[in-house]
Amino acid sequence: MSDSPVGKGARRIRREPPTFRVVTVVDTVHPTRHAVRVVFDGHDLHNLIPDEPAASARLLLPSPGASDLVISTWSGNEFLLANWQRPPIRILTP
């Protein structure tokens, strides 16, 4: 049995880091008690073209209790903070 997390003979694929885009929240709507619809805008979004049916974007958020966003390090498959923890991320559908 292999100690590798991806199994014997499998290779991890290191992906290029995603493009960072600066956005601004321009509106929020609460359609239900447990959901929030957030509208973003910004110059960097004008060239965002979701080219696949299941395309998504990751929204990096400040850590709980922090007001500033710390840009995480891209490990090849995920974002990691300096303490090797995953930062708060929300997956959005464009």
Tab-separated table of N, CA, C and O in Angstrom:
chain	number	residue	atom	x	y	z
A	1	MET	N	0.841	-1.176	0.000
A	1	MET	CA	0.000	0.000	0.000
A	1	MET	C	0.890	1.245	0.000
A	1	MET	O	1.894	1.287	0.659
A	2	SER	N	0.491	2.247	-0.692
A	2	SER	CA	1.273	3.480	-0.824
A	2	SER	C	0.861	4.507	0.220
A	2	SER	O	-0.297	4.595	0.600
A	3	ASP	N	1.846	5.293	0.692
A	3	ASP	CA	1.547	6.384	1.607
A	3	ASP	C	1.107	7.634	0.861
A	3	ASP	O	0.734	8.624	1.463
A	4	SER	N	1.176	7.587	-0.448
A	4	SER	CA	0.833	8.743	-1.260
A	4	SER	C	-0.663	9.037	-1.150
A	4	SER	O	-1.489	8.138	-1.270
A	5	PRO	N	-1.028	10.322	-0.945
A	5	PRO	CA	-2.450	10.652	-0.840
A	5	PRO	C	-3.207	10.494	-2.145
A	5	PRO	O	-4.418	10.442	-2.149
A	6	VAL	N	-2.500	10.401	-3.263
A	6	VAL	CA	-3.193	10.278	-4.544
A	6	VAL	C	-3.148	8.862	-5.090
A	6	VAL	O	-3.640	8.595	-6.155
A	7	GLY	N	-2.547	7.934	-4.369
A	7	GLY	CA	-2.543	6.545	-4.796
A	7	GLY	C	-1.287	6.175	-5.553
A	7	GLY	O	-0.528	7.012	-6.025
A	8	LYS	N	-1.056	4.877	-5.670
A	8	LYS	CA	0.142	4.345	-6.305
A	8	LYS	C	0.165	4.681	-7.794
A	8	LYS	O	-0.800	4.456	-8.501
A	9	GLY	N	1.272	5.217	-8.224
A	9	GLY	CA	1.453	5.514	-9.631
A	9	GLY	C	0.798	6.800	-10.110
A	9	GLY	O	1.029	7.237	-11.212
A	10	ALA	N	-0.026	7.401	-9.288
A	10	ALA	CA	-0.703	8.640	-9.688
A	10	ALA	C	0.216	9.833	-9.447
A	10	ALA	O	1.015	9.829	-8.530
A	11	ARG	N	0.093	10.831	-10.293
A	11	ARG	CA	0.883	12.053	-10.131
A	11	ARG	C	-0.056	13.212	-9.896
A	11	ARG	O	-1.084	13.321	-10.546
A	12	ARG	N	0.337	14.070	-8.965
A	12	ARG	CA	-0.452	15.283	-8.728
A	12	ARG	C	-0.169	16.268	-9.850
A	12	ARG	O	0.979	16.459	-10.237
A	13	ILE	N	-1.186	16.877	-10.333
A	13	ILE	CA	-1.039	17.884	-11.381
A	13	ILE	C	-0.972	19.245	-10.724
A	13	ILE	O	-1.869	19.631	-9.980
A	14	ARG	N	0.111	19.945	-10.965
A	14	ARG	CA	0.258	21.296	-10.418
A	14	ARG	C	-0.306	22.270	-11.441
A	14	ARG	O	0.159	22.344	-12.567
A	15	ARG	N	-1.318	22.993	-11.027
A	15	ARG	CA	-1.951	23.954	-11.919
A	15	ARG	C	-1.320	25.330	-11.744
A	15	ARG	O	-0.791	25.651	-10.693
A	16	GLU	N	-1.409	26.122	-12.774
A	16	GLU	CA	-0.942	27.502	-12.702
A	16	GLU	C	-1.838	28.269	-11.738
A	16	GLU	O	-3.026	27.972	-11.621
A	17	PRO	N	-1.289	29.261	-11.047
A	17	PRO	CA	-2.139	30.032	-10.132
A	17	PRO	C	-3.219	30.787	-10.894
A	17	PRO	O	-2.999	31.259	-12.004
A	18	PRO	N	-4.400	30.883	-10.301
A	18	PRO	CA	-5.468	31.630	-10.950
A	18	PRO	C	-5.127	33.114	-11.030
A	18	PRO	O	-4.317	33.610	-10.262
A	19	THR	N	-5.760	33.789	-11.949
A	19	THR	CA	-5.577	35.223	-12.097
A	19	THR	C	-6.314	35.948	-10.979
A	19	THR	O	-7.476	35.665	-10.719
A	20	PHE	N	-5.632	36.863	-10.309
A	20	PHE	CA	-6.291	37.682	-9.299
A	20	PHE	C	-6.979	38.850	-9.985
A	20	PHE	O	-6.424	39.457	-10.886
A	21	ARG	N	-8.179	39.156	-9.548
A	21	ARG	CA	-8.936	40.279	-10.084
A	21	ARG	C	-9.445	41.114	-8.911
A	21	ARG	O	-9.949	40.566	-7.935
A	22	VAL	N	-9.305	42.401	-9.019
A	22	VAL	CA	-9.788	43.305	-7.976
A	22	VAL	C	-11.237	43.642	-8.274
A	22	VAL	O	-11.569	44.044	-9.385
A	23	VAL	N	-12.112	43.450	-7.280
A	23	VAL	CA	-13.534	43.718	-7.461
A	23	VAL	C	-14.043	44.587	-6.318
A	23	VAL	O	-13.415	44.693	-5.267
A	24	THR	N	-15.189	45.185	-6.549
A	24	THR	CA	-15.866	46.004	-5.551
A	24	THR	C	-17.284	45.484	-5.387
A	24	THR	O	-17.945	45.166	-6.381
A	25	VAL	N	-17.757	45.393	-4.158
A	25	VAL	CA	-19.144	45.016	-3.915
A	25	VAL	C	-20.003	46.240	-4.195
A	25	VAL	O	-19.803	47.296	-3.611
A	26	VAL	N	-20.958	46.100	-5.127
A	26	VAL	CA	-21.821	47.230	-5.478
A	26	VAL	C	-23.249	47.055	-4.990
A	26	VAL	O	-24.011	48.020	-4.934
A	27	ASP	N	-23.628	45.819	-4.620
A	27	ASP	CA	-24.986	45.602	-4.125
A	27	ASP	C	-25.044	44.262	-3.401
A	27	ASP	O	-24.314	43.331	-3.748
A	28	THR	N	-25.904	44.193	-2.413
A	28	THR	CA	-26.208	42.922	-1.758
A	28	THR	C	-27.721	42.821	-1.618
A	28	THR	O	-28.400	43.806	-1.349
A	29	VAL	N	-28.235	41.623	-1.847
A	29	VAL	CA	-29.665	41.359	-1.752
A	29	VAL	C	-29.824	40.099	-0.909
A	29	VAL	O	-29.075	39.137	-1.077
A	30	HIS	N	-30.781	40.099	-0.015
A	30	HIS	CA	-31.067	38.936	0.824
A	30	HIS	C	-32.366	38.303	0.347
A	30	HIS	O	-33.434	38.599	0.882
A	31	PRO	N	-32.320	37.411	-0.661
A	31	PRO	CA	-33.558	36.816	-1.177
A	31	PRO	C	-34.253	35.903	-0.159
A	31	PRO	O	-35.461	35.740	-0.207
A	32	THR	N	-33.481	35.315	0.740
A	32	THR	CA	-34.054	34.519	1.821
A	32	THR	C	-33.271	34.825	3.092
A	32	THR	O	-32.250	35.509	3.059
A	33	ARG	N	-33.730	34.270	4.182
A	33	ARG	CA	-33.067	34.511	5.459
A	33	ARG	C	-31.645	33.939	5.493
A	33	ARG	O	-30.785	34.445	6.191
A	34	HIS	N	-31.379	32.881	4.723
A	34	HIS	CA	-30.085	32.196	4.768
A	34	HIS	C	-29.227	32.409	3.529
A	34	HIS	O	-28.171	31.790	3.410
A	35	ALA	N	-29.653	33.233	2.603
A	35	ALA	CA	-28.899	33.443	1.368
A	35	ALA	C	-28.638	34.929	1.153
A	35	ALA	O	-29.451	35.776	1.533
A	36	VAL	N	-27.508	35.201	0.544
A	36	VAL	CA	-27.152	36.573	0.189
A	36	VAL	C	-26.670	36.568	-1.255
A	36	VAL	O	-25.826	35.754	-1.634
A	37	ARG	N	-27.232	37.437	-2.059
A	37	ARG	CA	-26.758	37.617	-3.432
A	37	ARG	C	-25.895	38.862	-3.426
A	37	ARG	O	-26.318	39.941	-3.013
A	38	VAL	N	-24.641	38.698	-3.866
A	38	VAL	CA	-23.681	39.800	-3.859
A	38	VAL	C	-23.340	40.141	-5.303
A	38	VAL	O	-23.019	39.254	-6.099
A	39	VAL	N	-23.419	41.424	-5.639
A	39	VAL	CA	-23.095	41.890	-6.988
A	39	VAL	C	-21.738	42.584	-6.931
A	39	VAL	O	-21.525	43.488	-6.117
A	40	PHE	N	-20.831	42.131	-7.791
A	40	PHE	CA	-19.490	42.692	-7.874
A	40	PHE	C	-19.326	43.468	-9.162
A	40	PHE	O	-19.974	43.179	-10.167
A	41	ASP	N	-18.415	44.426	-9.149
A	41	ASP	CA	-18.046	45.148	-10.360
A	41	ASP	C	-16.579	45.521	-10.237
A	41	ASP	O	-16.007	45.506	-9.153
A	42	GLY	N	-16.008	45.824	-11.360
A	42	GLY	CA	-14.617	46.237	-11.385
A	42	GLY	C	-14.055	46.064	-12.781
A	42	GLY	O	-14.517	45.218	-13.558
A	43	HIS	N	-13.058	46.865	-13.092
A	43	HIS	CA	-12.444	46.825	-14.419
A	43	HIS	C	-11.920	45.423	-14.752
A	43	HIS	O	-12.024	44.974	-15.890
A	44	ASP	N	-11.388	44.711	-13.761
A	44	ASP	CA	-10.823	43.383	-14.010
A	44	ASP	C	-11.870	42.344	-14.407
A	44	ASP	O	-11.540	41.307	-14.965
A	45	LEU	N	-13.134	42.610	-14.132
A	45	LEU	CA	-14.185	41.653	-14.487
A	45	LEU	C	-14.612	41.752	-15.946
A	45	LEU	O	-15.216	40.826	-16.473
A	46	HIS	N	-14.291	42.856	-16.590
A	46	HIS	CA	-14.757	43.067	-17.962
A	46	HIS	C	-14.154	42.085	-18.954
A	46	HIS	O	-14.724	41.844	-20.003
A	47	ASN	N	-13.002	41.486	-18.619
A	47	ASN	CA	-12.415	40.491	-19.522
A	47	ASN	C	-12.549	39.076	-18.969
A	47	ASN	O	-11.915	38.162	-19.451
A	48	LEU	N	-13.405	38.898	-17.965
A	48	LEU	CA	-13.677	37.562	-17.421
A	48	LEU	C	-14.705	36.878	-18.309
A	48	LEU	O	-15.843	37.322	-18.426
A	49	ILE	N	-14.287	35.800	-18.946
A	49	ILE	CA	-15.172	35.073	-19.848
A	49	ILE	C	-15.263	33.632	-19.357
A	49	ILE	O	-14.318	32.863	-19.509
A	50	PRO	N	-16.383	33.260	-18.717
A	50	PRO	CA	-16.534	31.868	-18.285
A	50	PRO	C	-16.685	30.987	-19.518
A	50	PRO	O	-17.697	31.042	-20.206
A	51	ASP	N	-15.652	30.199	-19.841
A	51	ASP	CA	-15.631	29.453	-21.098
A	51	ASP	C	-16.086	28.002	-20.955
A	51	ASP	O	-16.072	27.262	-21.919
A	52	GLU	N	-16.512	27.603	-19.772
A	52	GLU	CA	-17.000	26.248	-19.584
A	52	GLU	C	-18.335	26.301	-18.835
A	52	GLU	O	-18.559	27.199	-18.029
A	53	PRO	N	-19.210	25.332	-19.073
A	53	PRO	CA	-20.530	25.362	-18.432
A	53	PRO	C	-20.467	25.374	-16.903
A	53	PRO	O	-21.310	25.964	-16.250
A	54	ALA	N	-19.473	24.746	-16.322
A	54	ALA	CA	-19.368	24.670	-14.862
A	54	ALA	C	-18.282	25.607	-14.335
A	54	ALA	O	-17.679	25.347	-13.301
A	55	ALA	N	-18.041	26.710	-15.026
A	55	ALA	CA	-17.000	27.642	-14.608
A	55	ALA	C	-17.331	28.229	-13.243
A	55	ALA	O	-18.491	28.393	-12.887
A	56	SER	N	-16.282	28.526	-12.484
A	56	SER	CA	-16.486	29.133	-11.178
A	56	SER	C	-15.323	30.056	-10.875
A	56	SER	O	-14.296	30.024	-11.537
A	57	ALA	N	-15.509	30.879	-9.867
A	57	ALA	CA	-14.466	31.798	-9.416
A	57	ALA	C	-14.347	31.665	-7.911
A	57	ALA	O	-15.331	31.369	-7.228
A	58	ARG	N	-13.147	31.848	-7.402
A	58	ARG	CA	-12.922	31.798	-5.959
A	58	ARG	C	-12.801	33.208	-5.427
A	58	ARG	O	-12.080	34.022	-5.993
A	59	LEU	N	-13.508	33.473	-4.356
A	59	LEU	CA	-13.455	34.770	-3.702
A	59	LEU	C	-12.687	34.601	-2.403
A	59	LEU	O	-13.130	33.886	-1.505
A	60	LEU	N	-11.502	35.195	-2.327
A	60	LEU	CA	-10.702	35.143	-1.105
A	60	LEU	C	-11.216	36.207	-0.148
A	60	LEU	O	-11.435	37.347	-0.545
A	61	LEU	N	-11.408	35.837	1.105
A	61	LEU	CA	-11.952	36.736	2.115
A	61	LEU	C	-10.939	36.938	3.238
A	61	LEU	O	-10.091	36.080	3.467
A	62	PRO	N	-11.054	38.045	3.971
A	62	PRO	CA	-10.205	38.212	5.157
A	62	PRO	C	-10.528	37.131	6.194
A	62	PRO	O	-11.656	36.643	6.259
A	63	SER	N	-9.547	36.756	6.996
A	63	SER	CA	-9.770	35.788	8.070
A	63	SER	C	-10.746	36.364	9.082
A	63	SER	O	-10.844	37.588	9.226
A	64	PRO	N	-11.481	35.513	9.794
A	64	PRO	CA	-12.428	36.013	10.800
A	64	PRO	C	-11.732	36.940	11.799
A	64	PRO	O	-10.656	36.644	12.301
A	65	GLY	N	-12.337	38.081	12.043
A	65	GLY	CA	-11.783	39.053	12.974
A	65	GLY	C	-10.777	40.002	12.358
A	65	GLY	O	-10.348	40.960	12.993
A	66	ALA	N	-10.388	39.759	11.111
A	66	ALA	CA	-9.420	40.628	10.425
A	66	ALA	C	-10.153	41.523	9.439
A	66	ALA	O	-11.173	41.139	8.883
A	67	SER	N	-9.629	42.703	9.217
A	67	SER	CA	-10.248	43.597	8.245
A	67	SER	C	-9.471	43.632	6.935
A	67	SER	O	-10.004	44.029	5.915
A	68	ASP	N	-8.218	43.203	6.976
A	68	ASP	CA	-7.383	43.219	5.771
A	68	ASP	C	-7.289	41.827	5.162
A	68	ASP	O	-7.204	40.821	5.865
A	69	LEU	N	-7.266	41.785	3.848
A	69	LEU	CA	-7.106	40.534	3.123
A	69	LEU	C	-5.630	40.205	3.020
A	69	LEU	O	-4.824	41.045	2.626
A	70	VAL	N	-5.269	38.984	3.374
A	70	VAL	CA	-3.900	38.504	3.204
A	70	VAL	C	-3.893	37.634	1.960
A	70	VAL	O	-4.644	36.652	1.882
A	71	ILE	N	-3.086	38.002	0.983
A	71	ILE	CA	-3.006	37.214	-0.247
A	71	ILE	C	-2.286	35.910	0.077
A	71	ILE	O	-1.149	35.905	0.542
A	72	SER	N	-2.962	34.819	-0.164
A	72	SER	CA	-2.447	33.497	0.158
A	72	SER	C	-1.454	33.033	-0.897
A	72	SER	O	-1.427	33.527	-2.012
A	73	THR	N	-0.665	32.031	-0.529
A	73	THR	CA	0.287	31.413	-1.446
A	73	THR	C	-0.416	30.295	-2.199
A	73	THR	O	-1.166	29.518	-1.614
A	74	TRP	N	-0.169	30.209	-3.497
A	74	TRP	CA	-0.741	29.151	-4.324
A	74	TRP	C	0.190	27.951	-4.259
A	74	TRP	O	1.366	28.044	-4.587
A	75	SER	N	-0.309	26.800	-3.809
A	75	SER	CA	0.515	25.605	-3.636
A	75	SER	C	0.548	24.731	-4.886
A	75	SER	O	1.196	23.698	-4.887
A	76	GLY	N	-0.154	25.102	-5.904
A	76	GLY	CA	-0.267	24.271	-7.100
A	76	GLY	C	-1.635	23.639	-7.202
A	76	GLY	O	-2.041	23.196	-8.260
A	77	ASN	N	-2.351	23.587	-6.092
A	77	ASN	CA	-3.702	23.038	-6.084
A	77	ASN	C	-4.652	23.770	-5.162
A	77	ASN	O	-5.849	23.525	-5.192
A	78	GLU	N	-4.124	24.628	-4.291
A	78	GLU	CA	-4.976	25.347	-3.352
A	78	GLU	C	-4.230	26.562	-2.814
A	78	GLU	O	-3.017	26.660	-2.929
A	79	PHE	N	-4.984	27.476	-2.229
A	79	PHE	CA	-4.388	28.626	-1.560
A	79	PHE	C	-4.084	28.240	-0.119
A	79	PHE	O	-4.888	27.570	0.535
A	80	LEU	N	-2.917	28.668	0.384
A	80	LEU	CA	-2.545	28.402	1.772
A	80	LEU	C	-1.992	29.668	2.409
A	80	LEU	O	-1.253	30.422	1.768
A	81	LEU	N	-2.332	29.877	3.673
A	81	LEU	CA	-1.770	30.987	4.442
A	81	LEU	C	-0.383	30.595	4.942
A	81	LEU	O	0.029	29.443	4.814
A	82	ALA	N	0.330	31.542	5.546
A	82	ALA	CA	1.687	31.280	6.036
A	82	ALA	C	1.711	30.160	7.073
A	82	ALA	O	2.704	29.447	7.200
A	83	ASN	N	0.609	29.967	7.827
A	83	ASN	CA	0.548	28.914	8.841
A	83	ASN	C	0.023	27.594	8.263
A	83	ASN	O	-0.363	26.705	9.007
A	84	TRP	N	-0.018	27.453	6.960
A	84	TRP	CA	-0.465	26.268	6.219
A	84	TRP	C	-1.956	26.006	6.342
A	84	TRP	O	-2.444	24.947	5.982
A	85	GLN	N	-2.703	26.971	6.850
A	85	GLN	CA	-4.156	26.856	6.920
A	85	GLN	C	-4.765	27.380	5.624
A	85	GLN	O	-4.175	28.231	4.960
A	86	ARG	N	-5.942	26.879	5.276
A	86	ARG	CA	-6.643	27.404	4.107
A	86	ARG	C	-7.345	28.688	4.498
A	86	ARG	O	-7.970	28.770	5.550
A	87	PRO	N	-7.276	29.709	3.657
A	87	PRO	CA	-7.966	30.961	3.957
A	87	PRO	C	-9.469	30.815	3.695
A	87	PRO	O	-9.890	29.889	2.999
A	88	PRO	N	-10.265	31.716	4.239
A	88	PRO	CA	-11.707	31.691	3.918
A	88	PRO	C	-11.907	31.960	2.436
A	88	PRO	O	-11.426	32.964	1.910
A	89	ILE	N	-12.556	31.047	1.765
A	89	ILE	CA	-12.803	31.149	0.321
A	89	ILE	C	-14.264	30.803	0.058
A	89	ILE	O	-14.813	29.887	0.659
A	90	ARG	N	-14.877	31.545	-0.851
A	90	ARG	CA	-16.220	31.216	-1.305
A	90	ARG	C	-16.130	30.973	-2.805
A	90	ARG	O	-15.436	31.684	-3.532
A	91	ILE	N	-16.827	29.941	-3.264
A	91	ILE	CA	-16.840	29.615	-4.693
A	91	ILE	C	-18.083	30.235	-5.286
A	91	ILE	O	-19.191	30.029	-4.794
A	92	LEU	N	-17.887	31.001	-6.346
A	92	LEU	CA	-18.974	31.724	-7.000
A	92	LEU	C	-19.170	31.249	-8.429
A	92	LEU	O	-18.219	30.840	-9.082
A	93	THR	N	-20.377	31.369	-8.910
A	93	THR	CA	-20.686	31.065	-10.300
A	93	THR	C	-20.862	32.374	-11.044
A	93	THR	O	-21.732	33.163	-10.682
A	94	PRO	N	-20.010	32.642	-12.046
A	94	PRO	CA	-20.155	33.914	-12.773
A	94	PRO	C	-21.391	33.915	-13.666
A	94	PRO	O	-21.883	32.904	-14.045
